[in-house]
Coordinates of C-alpha atoms and ligand atoms in Angstrom, one line a residue:
X1 CA 24.0 -15.3 -8.6
X2 CA 23.6 -12.5 -11.6
X3 CA 20.1 -10.9 -12.6
X4 CA 19.8 -13.0 -15.9
X5 CA 20.7 -16.2 -13.9
X6 CA 17.9 -15.3 -11.5
X7 CA 15.4 -14.7 -14.2
X8 CA 16.4 -18.2 -15.8
X9 CA 16.1 -19.9 -12.5
X10 CA 12.4 -18.2 -12.1
X11 CA 11.6 -19.5 -15.7
X12 CA 12.6 -22.9 -14.6
X13 CA 10.2 -22.7 -11.4
X14 CA 7.6 -22.1 -14.0
X15 CA 8.4 -25.1 -16.3
X16 CA 9.3 -27.4 -13.5
X17 CA 7.0 -26.8 -10.7
X18 CA 7.5 -30.2 -9.1
X19 CA 11.3 -29.3 -8.9
X20 CA 10.7 -25.9 -7.5
X21 CA 13.0 -26.5 -4.2
X22 CA 15.7 -27.5 -6.4
X23 CA 15.5 -25.3 -9.5
X24 CA 17.0 -26.7 -12.6
X25 CA 18.4 -23.8 -14.8
X26 CA 17.9 -24.2 -18.7
X27 CA 21.0 -25.2 -20.6
X28 CA 22.7 -22.6 -22.8
X29 CA 21.7 -24.0 -25.8
X30 CA 17.8 -23.7 -24.6
X31 CA 18.5 -20.1 -23.5
X32 CA 19.9 -19.3 -26.9
X33 CA 16.9 -20.5 -28.6
X34 CA 14.5 -18.9 -26.6
X35 CA 13.3 -22.0 -25.6
X36 CA 12.5 -23.3 -21.7
X37 CA 13.3 -26.5 -20.2
X38 CA 9.9 -28.2 -20.0
X39 CA 8.9 -30.5 -17.4
X40 CA 7.8 -34.0 -18.7
X41 CA 4.6 -34.1 -16.9
X42 CA 3.6 -30.8 -17.8
X43 CA 2.5 -31.1 -21.8
X44 CA 0.1 -28.7 -22.1
X45 CA 2.8 -25.8 -21.6
X46 CA 4.6 -26.6 -24.4
X47 CA 1.4 -26.4 -26.4
X48 CA 0.6 -23.2 -25.1
X49 CA 4.3 -21.4 -25.2
X50 CA 3.6 -20.1 -28.8
X51 CA 0.2 -18.3 -27.9
X52 CA 2.0 -16.8 -24.8
X53 CA 4.5 -15.1 -26.9
X54 CA 1.9 -14.0 -29.5
X55 CA 0.0 -12.5 -26.8
X56 CA 2.8 -10.1 -25.8
X57 CA 2.0 -7.3 -28.0
X58 CA -1.6 -7.0 -26.9
X59 CA -0.5 -6.6 -23.4
X60 CA -1.7 -10.2 -22.2
X61 CA 0.3 -12.2 -19.6
X62 CA 3.4 -14.2 -21.1
X63 CA 4.7 -16.0 -17.9
X64 CA 4.1 -15.9 -14.3
X65 CA 6.9 -17.1 -11.9
X66 CA 7.6 -17.2 -8.3
X67 CA 10.5 -17.5 -5.7
X68 CA 11.2 -17.3 -2.1
X69 CA 13.6 -14.6 -1.0
X70 CA 14.3 -13.4 2.5
X71 CA 13.0 -9.9 2.8
X72 CA 14.2 -7.9 5.9
X73 CA 12.6 -10.4 8.5
X74 CA 11.7 -8.7 11.6
X75 CA 12.2 -12.0 13.3
X76 CA 12.5 -15.6 12.2
X77 CA 8.8 -16.4 12.2
X78 CA 8.3 -13.8 9.3
X79 CA 11.4 -14.5 7.5
X80 CA 10.1 -16.1 4.2
X81 CA 7.9 -13.8 2.2
X82 CA 6.9 -14.8 -1.4
X83 CA 7.6 -12.4 -4.3
X84 CA 6.8 -13.2 -7.9
X85 CA 7.8 -12.3 -11.2
X86 CA 5.3 -11.6 -14.1
X87 CA 6.8 -10.9 -17.7
X88 CA 5.2 -9.0 -20.2
X89 CA 7.0 -9.0 -23.7
X90 CA 10.8 -8.7 -22.6
X91 CA 9.9 -6.7 -19.3
X92 CA 9.8 -8.3 -15.9
X93 CA 7.6 -7.1 -13.3
X94 CA 8.1 -7.8 -9.4
X95 CA 6.3 -7.5 -6.6
X96 CA 7.1 -8.6 -2.8
X97 CA 4.4 -9.2 -0.3
X98 CA 4.5 -8.3 3.4
X99 CA 3.2 -10.1 6.7
X100 CA 2.0 -8.9 9.9
X101 CA 2.6 -9.6 13.5
X102 CA -0.6 -8.2 15.0
X103 CA -3.4 -9.5 12.4
X104 CA -6.7 -9.2 12.5
X105 CA -8.9 -12.5 12.7
X106 CA -10.7 -11.7 9.5
X107 CA -7.8 -10.8 7.5
X108 CA -7.2 -12.9 4.3
X109 CA -5.3 -16.1 4.9
X110 CA -1.5 -16.2 4.2
X111 CA -0.4 -19.6 3.3
X112 CA 2.6 -21.1 5.2
X113 CA 3.8 -24.6 4.6
X114 CA 3.9 -25.7 8.3
X115 CA 7.0 -28.1 7.6
X116 CA 8.4 -27.5 11.0
X117 CA 11.7 -28.6 10.2
X118 CA 11.9 -25.5 7.3
X119 CA 11.9 -21.9 8.8
X120 CA 10.1 -23.1 11.6
X121 CA 6.9 -23.9 9.6
X122 CA 6.9 -20.6 8.1
X123 CA 8.0 -21.4 4.4
X124 CA 5.9 -20.4 1.5
X125 CA 6.5 -23.2 -1.0
X126 CA 3.1 -24.2 -1.6
X127 CA 2.1 -20.5 -2.4
X128 CA 4.6 -20.3 -4.8
X129 CA 3.7 -23.7 -6.3
X130 CA -0.2 -22.2 -6.6
X131 CA 1.4 -19.3 -8.4
X132 CA 3.2 -21.6 -10.9
X133 CA 0.9 -24.4 -11.6
X134 CA -2.4 -22.6 -11.1
X135 CA -2.8 -19.1 -11.2
X136 CA -0.1 -18.6 -13.6
X137 CA -1.5 -20.9 -16.3
X138 CA -4.8 -19.6 -16.1
X139 CA -3.9 -16.0 -16.3
X140 CA -1.8 -16.8 -19.4
X141 CA -4.6 -18.9 -20.9
X142 CA -7.3 -16.2 -20.1
X143 CA -5.5 -13.4 -22.5
X144 CA -6.7 -10.8 -20.2
X145 CA -4.7 -7.8 -20.5
X146 CA -2.7 -5.9 -17.9
X147 CA -3.2 -2.4 -18.9
X148 CA -7.2 -2.8 -18.9
X149 CA -8.2 -5.7 -17.2
X150 CA -6.8 -5.6 -13.4
X151 CA -10.4 -6.1 -11.9
X152 CA -10.9 -9.1 -14.3
X153 CA -7.4 -10.6 -13.3
X154 CA -8.2 -10.1 -9.6
X155 CA -11.6 -11.9 -10.2
X156 CA -10.1 -14.6 -12.1
X157 CA -7.8 -15.5 -9.1
X158 CA -10.5 -15.2 -6.6
X159 CA -12.4 -17.7 -8.6
X160 CA -9.7 -20.2 -8.8
X161 CA -9.4 -19.8 -5.2
X162 CA -13.2 -20.0 -4.4
X163 CA -12.9 -19.3 -0.7
X164 CA -14.1 -16.4 1.2
X165 CA -10.5 -15.8 2.6
X166 CA -8.5 -16.6 -0.2
X167 CA -7.2 -19.6 2.1
X168 CA -6.8 -22.2 -0.8
X169 CA -4.3 -20.6 -3.1
X170 CA -3.1 -18.1 -0.3
X171 CA -3.7 -14.4 -0.2
X172 CA 0.3 -14.1 -0.2
X173 CA 0.2 -15.8 -3.7
X174 CA -2.9 -13.8 -5.2
X175 CA -1.6 -10.6 -3.9
X176 CA 2.0 -10.9 -5.4
X177 CA 0.4 -11.4 -8.8
X178 CA -2.2 -8.8 -8.2
X179 CA 0.6 -6.2 -7.5
X180 CA 2.9 -7.4 -10.3
X181 CA 0.1 -7.0 -13.1
X182 CA -0.6 -3.4 -11.6
X183 CA 3.1 -2.6 -12.5
X184 CA 3.1 -4.5 -15.8
X185 CA -0.3 -2.4 -16.7
X186 CA 1.2 0.8 -15.9
X187 CA 4.4 0.0 -17.9
X188 CA 2.3 -1.2 -20.9
X189 CA 0.5 2.3 -20.8
X190 CA 3.7 3.8 -20.2
X191 CA 2.5 5.7 -17.0
X192 CA 3.9 5.8 -13.6
X193 CA 2.3 3.1 -11.2
X194 CA 0.6 5.9 -9.2
X195 CA -1.1 7.1 -12.3
X196 CA -2.3 3.6 -13.1
X197 CA -3.5 3.2 -9.6
X198 CA -5.5 6.7 -10.0
X199 CA -7.1 5.6 -13.0
X200 CA -8.2 2.3 -11.6
X201 CA -9.7 4.0 -8.5
X202 CA -11.2 6.9 -10.3
X203 CA -9.5 9.4 -8.1
X204 CA -9.6 12.9 -9.3
X205 CA -6.6 15.2 -9.9
X206 CA -4.6 17.5 -8.6
X207 CA -2.2 14.7 -7.0
X208 CA -2.1 14.9 -3.2
X209 CA 1.1 14.1 -1.3
X210 CA 0.4 12.5 2.1
X211 CA 1.5 13.4 5.7
X212 CA 3.9 10.5 6.7
X213 CA 3.0 9.1 10.2
X214 CA 6.4 7.8 11.5
X215 CA 6.1 5.1 14.1
X216 CA 9.1 6.4 16.4
X217 CA 8.3 4.2 19.5
X218 CA 7.5 0.9 19.4
X219 CA 5.9 -1.2 21.9
X220 CA 2.9 -4.2 21.8
X221 CA 3.8 -7.3 19.7
X222 CA 6.5 -5.4 17.8
X223 CA 9.1 -4.9 20.6
X224 CA 10.7 -6.3 23.5
X225 CA 10.0 -3.5 26.1
X226 CA 7.0 -3.5 28.4
X227 CA 5.0 -1.0 26.5
X228 CA 1.6 -2.4 25.6
X229 CA 0.7 -0.1 23.1
X230 CA 2.1 -0.9 19.8
X231 CA 2.7 2.4 17.9
X232 CA 3.3 6.0 19.0
X233 CA 3.7 8.1 15.8
X234 CA 4.7 11.7 14.7
X235 CA 2.9 13.5 12.1
X236 CA 4.5 16.5 10.4
X237 CA 1.1 18.0 9.5
X238 CA 2.7 21.6 9.5
X239 CA 5.2 20.8 6.8
X240 CA 4.7 22.5 3.4
X241 CA 5.7 19.5 1.3
X242 CA 6.4 15.6 1.6
X243 CA 9.9 16.4 1.4
X244 CA 10.1 18.6 4.1
X245 CA 8.0 16.4 6.2
X246 CA 10.5 13.6 6.0
X247 CA 13.3 15.9 6.7
X248 CA 11.2 17.0 10.0
X249 CA 10.2 13.7 11.1
X250 CA 13.9 12.1 10.5
X251 CA 15.3 15.1 12.4
X252 CA 13.1 14.3 15.4
X253 CA 13.8 10.6 15.3
X254 CA 17.5 11.5 15.7
X255 CA 16.7 14.0 18.3
X256 CA 14.4 11.4 20.1
X257 CA 17.4 9.2 20.3
X258 CA 19.2 11.8 22.3
X259 CA 16.5 12.4 24.6
X260 CA 16.3 8.6 25.3
X261 CA 20.0 8.3 26.0
X262 CA 19.8 11.2 28.3
X263 CA 17.0 9.7 30.3
X264 CA 17.7 5.9 29.9
X265 CA 21.3 5.6 28.9
X266 CA 22.8 4.2 25.6
X267 CA 21.5 0.7 26.0
X268 CA 18.0 1.9 25.6
X269 CA 18.3 3.0 22.1
X270 CA 17.7 -0.6 20.3
X271 CA 14.4 -0.6 17.9
X272 CA 11.4 -2.6 17.3
X273 CA 9.9 -4.1 14.4
X274 CA 9.1 -1.0 12.6
X275 CA 12.4 0.8 13.4
X276 CA 11.0 2.8 16.5
X277 CA 13.0 3.0 19.5
X278 CA 11.7 0.7 22.3
X279 CA 13.1 2.5 25.6
X280 CA 12.1 0.8 29.0
X281 CA 8.7 2.5 29.5
X282 CA 5.4 1.1 29.9
X283 CA 2.8 3.8 30.1
X284 CA 1.5 5.8 27.1
X285 CA 2.1 9.3 28.7
X286 CA 5.8 8.4 28.9
X287 CA 6.1 7.7 25.4
X288 CA 4.2 11.0 24.6
X289 CA 6.4 12.9 26.9
X290 CA 9.5 11.7 25.0
X291 CA 8.0 12.9 21.8
X292 CA 7.0 16.3 23.4
X293 CA 10.4 16.7 24.4
X294 CA 12.0 15.8 21.1
X295 CA 9.6 17.7 18.9
X296 CA 10.2 21.0 21.4
X297 CA 14.1 20.8 21.2
X298 CA 13.9 21.2 17.5
X299 CA 11.2 24.2 17.5
X300 CA 8.8 22.1 15.9
X301 CA 5.8 22.1 18.4
X302 CA 2.5 22.8 16.8
X303 CA 3.8 21.6 13.3
X304 CA 4.3 18.2 14.4
X305 CA 1.4 16.0 15.9
X306 CA 1.0 12.6 17.4
X307 CA -0.9 9.7 16.6
X308 CA -1.5 6.0 18.7
X309 CA -2.2 2.7 17.6
X310 CA -2.5 0.5 20.8
X311 CA -3.3 -2.5 18.6
X312 CA -5.8 -3.5 21.6
X313 CA -6.8 -6.7 20.4
X314 CA -3.5 -8.0 21.3
X315 CA -4.2 -7.2 25.2
X316 CA -8.1 -7.9 25.1
X317 CA -9.4 -10.7 27.3
X318 CA -12.7 -11.7 28.6
X319 CA -14.0 -8.2 28.0
X320 CA -11.2 -6.4 29.4
X321 CA -8.0 -4.8 28.5
X322 CA -4.6 -5.7 30.0
X323 CA -2.4 -2.7 29.4
X324 CA 0.3 -4.1 31.5
X325 CA 0.4 -7.4 29.4
X326 CA 4.0 -7.4 28.9
X327 CA 5.1 -6.8 32.5
X328 CA 2.9 -5.9 35.5
X329 CA -0.8 -6.9 34.8
X330 CA -2.9 -3.6 34.9
X331 CA -6.4 -4.7 33.8
X332 CA -8.9 -1.9 32.6
X333 CA -12.6 -2.1 31.9
X334 CA -13.8 -0.9 28.6
X335 CA -14.9 2.4 30.2
X336 CA -11.7 2.9 32.1
X337 CA -9.8 2.7 28.7
X338 CA -12.1 5.2 27.1
X339 CA -11.1 7.6 29.9
X340 CA -7.6 6.9 29.5
X341 CA -7.8 7.7 25.9
X342 CA -9.9 11.0 26.6
X343 CA -7.3 12.2 28.8
X344 CA -4.5 11.2 26.6
X345 CA -6.5 13.3 23.8
X346 CA -6.8 16.3 26.2
X347 CA -3.5 16.6 27.4
X348 CA -1.3 15.8 24.2
X349 CA -1.7 17.1 20.3
X350 CA -3.2 13.8 19.2
X351 CA -4.8 13.9 15.8
X352 CA -5.3 10.2 15.3
X353 CA -6.4 7.0 17.2
X354 CA -6.1 3.5 15.5
X355 CA -7.7 0.5 16.9
X356 CA -8.0 1.6 20.5
X357 CA -10.5 -1.3 21.3
X358 CA -10.4 -4.9 20.1
X359 CA -11.9 -6.3 16.8
X360 CA -14.9 -7.8 18.5
X361 CA -15.5 -5.1 20.7
X362 CA -18.0 -3.3 18.8
X363 CA -19.9 -1.7 21.6
X364 CA -16.8 0.1 22.7
X365 CA -16.2 1.5 19.3
X366 CA -19.5 2.8 18.7
X367 CA -19.5 4.4 22.3
X368 CA -16.3 6.2 21.6
X369 CA -17.2 7.3 18.3
X370 CA -20.0 9.3 19.8
X371 CA -17.4 12.0 20.9
X372 CA -14.3 11.2 19.4
X373 CA -12.6 14.3 18.3
X374 CA -10.1 12.6 16.1
X375 CA -9.5 10.4 13.3
X376 CA -10.7 7.1 14.7
X377 CA -9.2 4.4 12.4
X378 CA -10.3 0.5 12.3
X379 CA -7.6 -1.9 11.2
X380 CA -8.4 -5.3 12.9
X381 CA -11.8 -4.2 12.9
X382 CA -12.3 -3.8 9.1
X383 CA -9.3 -5.8 7.5
X384 CA -9.8 -3.5 4.2
X385 CA -13.0 -5.7 3.5
X386 CA -16.0 -4.0 2.3
X387 CA -18.0 -6.5 4.3
X388 CA -16.7 -5.1 7.8
X389 CA -16.6 -1.4 6.4
X390 CA -20.2 -1.7 5.8
X391 CA -20.8 -3.2 9.0
X392 CA -18.7 -0.6 10.9
X393 CA -20.5 2.1 9.0
X394 CA -24.0 0.7 10.1
X395 CA -23.0 0.5 13.8
X396 CA -21.1 3.9 13.5
X397 CA -18.1 2.4 14.9
X398 CA -15.3 4.5 13.4
X399 CA -14.6 7.3 10.9
X400 CA -11.5 6.0 8.9
X401 CA -10.2 2.8 7.5
X402 CA -6.6 1.6 7.5
X403 CA -5.7 0.0 4.2
X404 CA -3.5 -2.9 4.2
X405 CA -3.4 -4.9 0.8
X406 CA -2.5 -7.8 2.4
X407 CA -5.3 -8.1 4.6
X408 CA -7.7 -8.6 1.4
X409 CA -5.4 -10.0 -1.0
X410 CA -6.1 -8.2 -4.3
X411 CA -5.6 -4.7 -5.4
X412 CA -9.1 -4.1 -6.8
X413 CA -10.6 -5.0 -3.6
X414 CA -8.3 -2.7 -1.5
X415 CA -9.4 0.1 -4.2
X416 CA -13.1 -1.0 -3.7
X417 CA -12.8 -0.9 0.0
X418 CA -11.1 2.7 -0.2
X419 CA -13.9 3.8 -2.4
X420 CA -16.7 2.7 0.1
X421 CA -14.9 4.3 2.9
X422 CA -14.9 7.7 1.1
X423 CA -18.4 7.0 0.3
X424 CA -19.2 7.5 3.8
X425 CA -16.8 10.5 4.1
X426 CA -14.4 8.7 6.0
X427 CA -10.7 8.8 6.0
X428 CA -8.4 6.1 4.3
X429 CA -5.1 5.8 5.9
X430 CA -2.5 3.4 3.9
X431 CA -0.4 1.3 6.0
X432 CA 2.6 -1.0 5.7
X433 CA 3.1 -4.4 7.8
X434 CA 5.3 -5.1 10.6
X435 CA 6.9 -7.9 8.6
X436 CA 7.3 -5.5 5.6
X437 CA 9.6 -5.6 2.6
X438 CA 11.6 -3.4 0.5
X439 CA 8.4 -3.3 -2.3
X440 CA 7.5 0.3 -2.3
X441 CA 4.0 -0.4 -3.9
X442 CA 2.1 1.4 -1.1
X443 CA 4.0 4.7 -1.9
X444 CA 2.3 4.7 -5.2
X445 CA -0.9 3.6 -4.0
X446 CA -1.3 6.4 -1.3
X447 CA -0.9 8.9 -4.1
X448 CA -3.0 7.1 -6.8
X449 CA -5.9 6.7 -4.1
X450 CA -5.4 10.3 -2.7
X451 CA -5.7 9.0 0.8
X452 CA -3.6 12.0 2.3
X453 CA -1.8 9.9 5.0
X454 CA 0.5 6.7 5.1
X455 CA 2.2 4.7 8.0
X456 CA 5.5 3.0 6.8
X457 CA 7.2 3.0 10.3
X458 CA 10.4 5.0 11.3
X459 CA 12.5 6.8 9.3
X460 CA 15.1 4.1 9.7
X461 CA 15.8 0.5 8.1
X462 CA 15.5 -0.1 4.3
X463 CA 12.0 -1.5 4.0
X464 CA 10.6 1.6 6.1
X465 CA 12.7 4.3 4.2
X466 CA 11.9 2.6 0.6
X467 CA 8.3 4.1 0.8
X468 CA 9.7 7.7 2.2
X469 CA 12.3 7.7 -0.6
X470 CA 9.9 6.9 -3.4
X471 CA 7.4 9.6 -2.2
X472 CA 10.0 12.0 -2.5
X473 CA 10.6 10.9 -5.9
X474 CA 7.2 11.0 -6.8
X475 CA 6.9 14.5 -5.6
X476 CA 10.1 15.5 -7.5
X477 CA 8.7 13.8 -10.7
X478 CA 5.4 15.8 -10.6
X479 CA 6.8 18.9 -10.1
X480 CA 9.3 18.3 -12.9
X481 CA 6.3 17.6 -15.0
X482 CA 4.4 20.7 -14.3
X483 CA 2.0 18.9 -12.4
X484 CA 0.2 20.5 -9.6
X485 CA 1.0 18.6 -6.3
X486 CA -0.6 19.3 -2.9
X487 CA 0.6 18.4 0.5
X488 CA -2.3 17.0 2.7
X489 CA -1.2 18.7 6.0
X490 CA -3.6 19.0 8.3
X491 CA -6.5 18.1 5.9
X492 CA -5.2 14.5 5.8
X493 CA -8.5 13.0 6.8
X494 CA -10.3 14.4 3.7
X495 CA -7.4 14.6 1.1
X496 CA -9.6 12.8 -1.4
X497 CA -12.1 15.9 -1.3
X498 CA -9.3 18.5 -1.8
Ligands
2PG1 O1 -1.0 -2.9 13.4 C1 -0.7 -2.1 12.4 O2 -1.0 -1.3 12.1 C2 0.5 -3.0 11.8 C3 1.5 -2.2 11.2 O3 2.0 -1.1 11.9 O4 1.2 -4.1 12.5 P1 1.0 -5.4 11.9 O5 1.6 -5.4 10.7 O6 1.8 -6.3 12.9 O7 -0.5 -6.0 12.0

């Protein structure tokens, strides 16, 4: 299928919503005349059409369409991820929405069709139909502008949905439109996406390039080994630029492969969902020892630090944590788990700890935060939602927010949550999902919001490196335009204040 065929197919989705599983491509004559095939039971569209085209010059939405491509599925369950196209004048703006494996209970709701015969009940035709029959027509009719009305556009979608969790239209449907509108807004203003997001967020200049946290050893719900802790990351804080940081991270990743082969043999270099290796280890200190070895072999000791995301909600049951939940059970009380973290922090150069306790184990969070010497990041705990961010602040539960755009479902709300976190002097750590796509939106987001750190998996697999490549492009772009461009380095937690 050529690109233009695809565009026509997507048009057809818009005008034949009831036939979206078998799209009808308009005839050549229709295309030549700039006309679209119209659904017989959708008369209002044809009446609206001239307004749609007239709106273009003012930055209003002309069309919204959606499709269901397969995007880098880490497993079959997350194989179908909705994308959408939004048309402004003659340009097309696209966004693809990710999905997670270890999700927080309070995340915005992702709509899946549950027809068990199709993609194991994980297809997204309902979300697509919601974009085409509800969101698209309403936004076109609203005459809102993509260059100035991002918040209003997002609010229209929230109102159309009407639920607290976006469970009626689907956060996957709403977020795709929100992201594509931001891209369209940037294009309409003739600025890069990161600059559009900077203006939306109110972040100041100069631009700050983030420290990339590479998840090079996968465990938990993201791999098949017995390691309970989900992510063990390396962070090149001692680099002088994002480009050097990515080079250092990639070199360590390749060196780590050699260290693993030496210790466990060639069969141990399989990777997990986020591109990190998943050797046959089960204890966190085994993972950290592998990293110490790889980093030291390359002479990077001191310049590369470590981070851990145990994703502990995954192994919390009846008030206790089973850190052997994938193999030989090893149950720990919250206090014993705290002692384990303290000993890891004392013995390894760890600078960040994410979700060390479960999303509903608030007391442990608060207790640990009293004496925590590193960035303590809430992911499942906060779900990028101002309500939980405020609650965590009131309980003094953590000092940093993980930012995942699909946890909340619109770009405006993600920005709002980041700004609330900043108002508490917290860090903001931008994150991909385990079921990620090749969309590189979050690379621009981390620059626009000046968050100073990002995690996008290992330097491996297209959907992970897409973000790192985009960051290097942004750095090159800024320097070429004479913009000041700092590297967050060891100041990653407070990059918004640099
Ligand atoms: O726990 C996490 O932080 C993420 C991303 O690494 O995983 P998931 O997308 O599965 O929630």
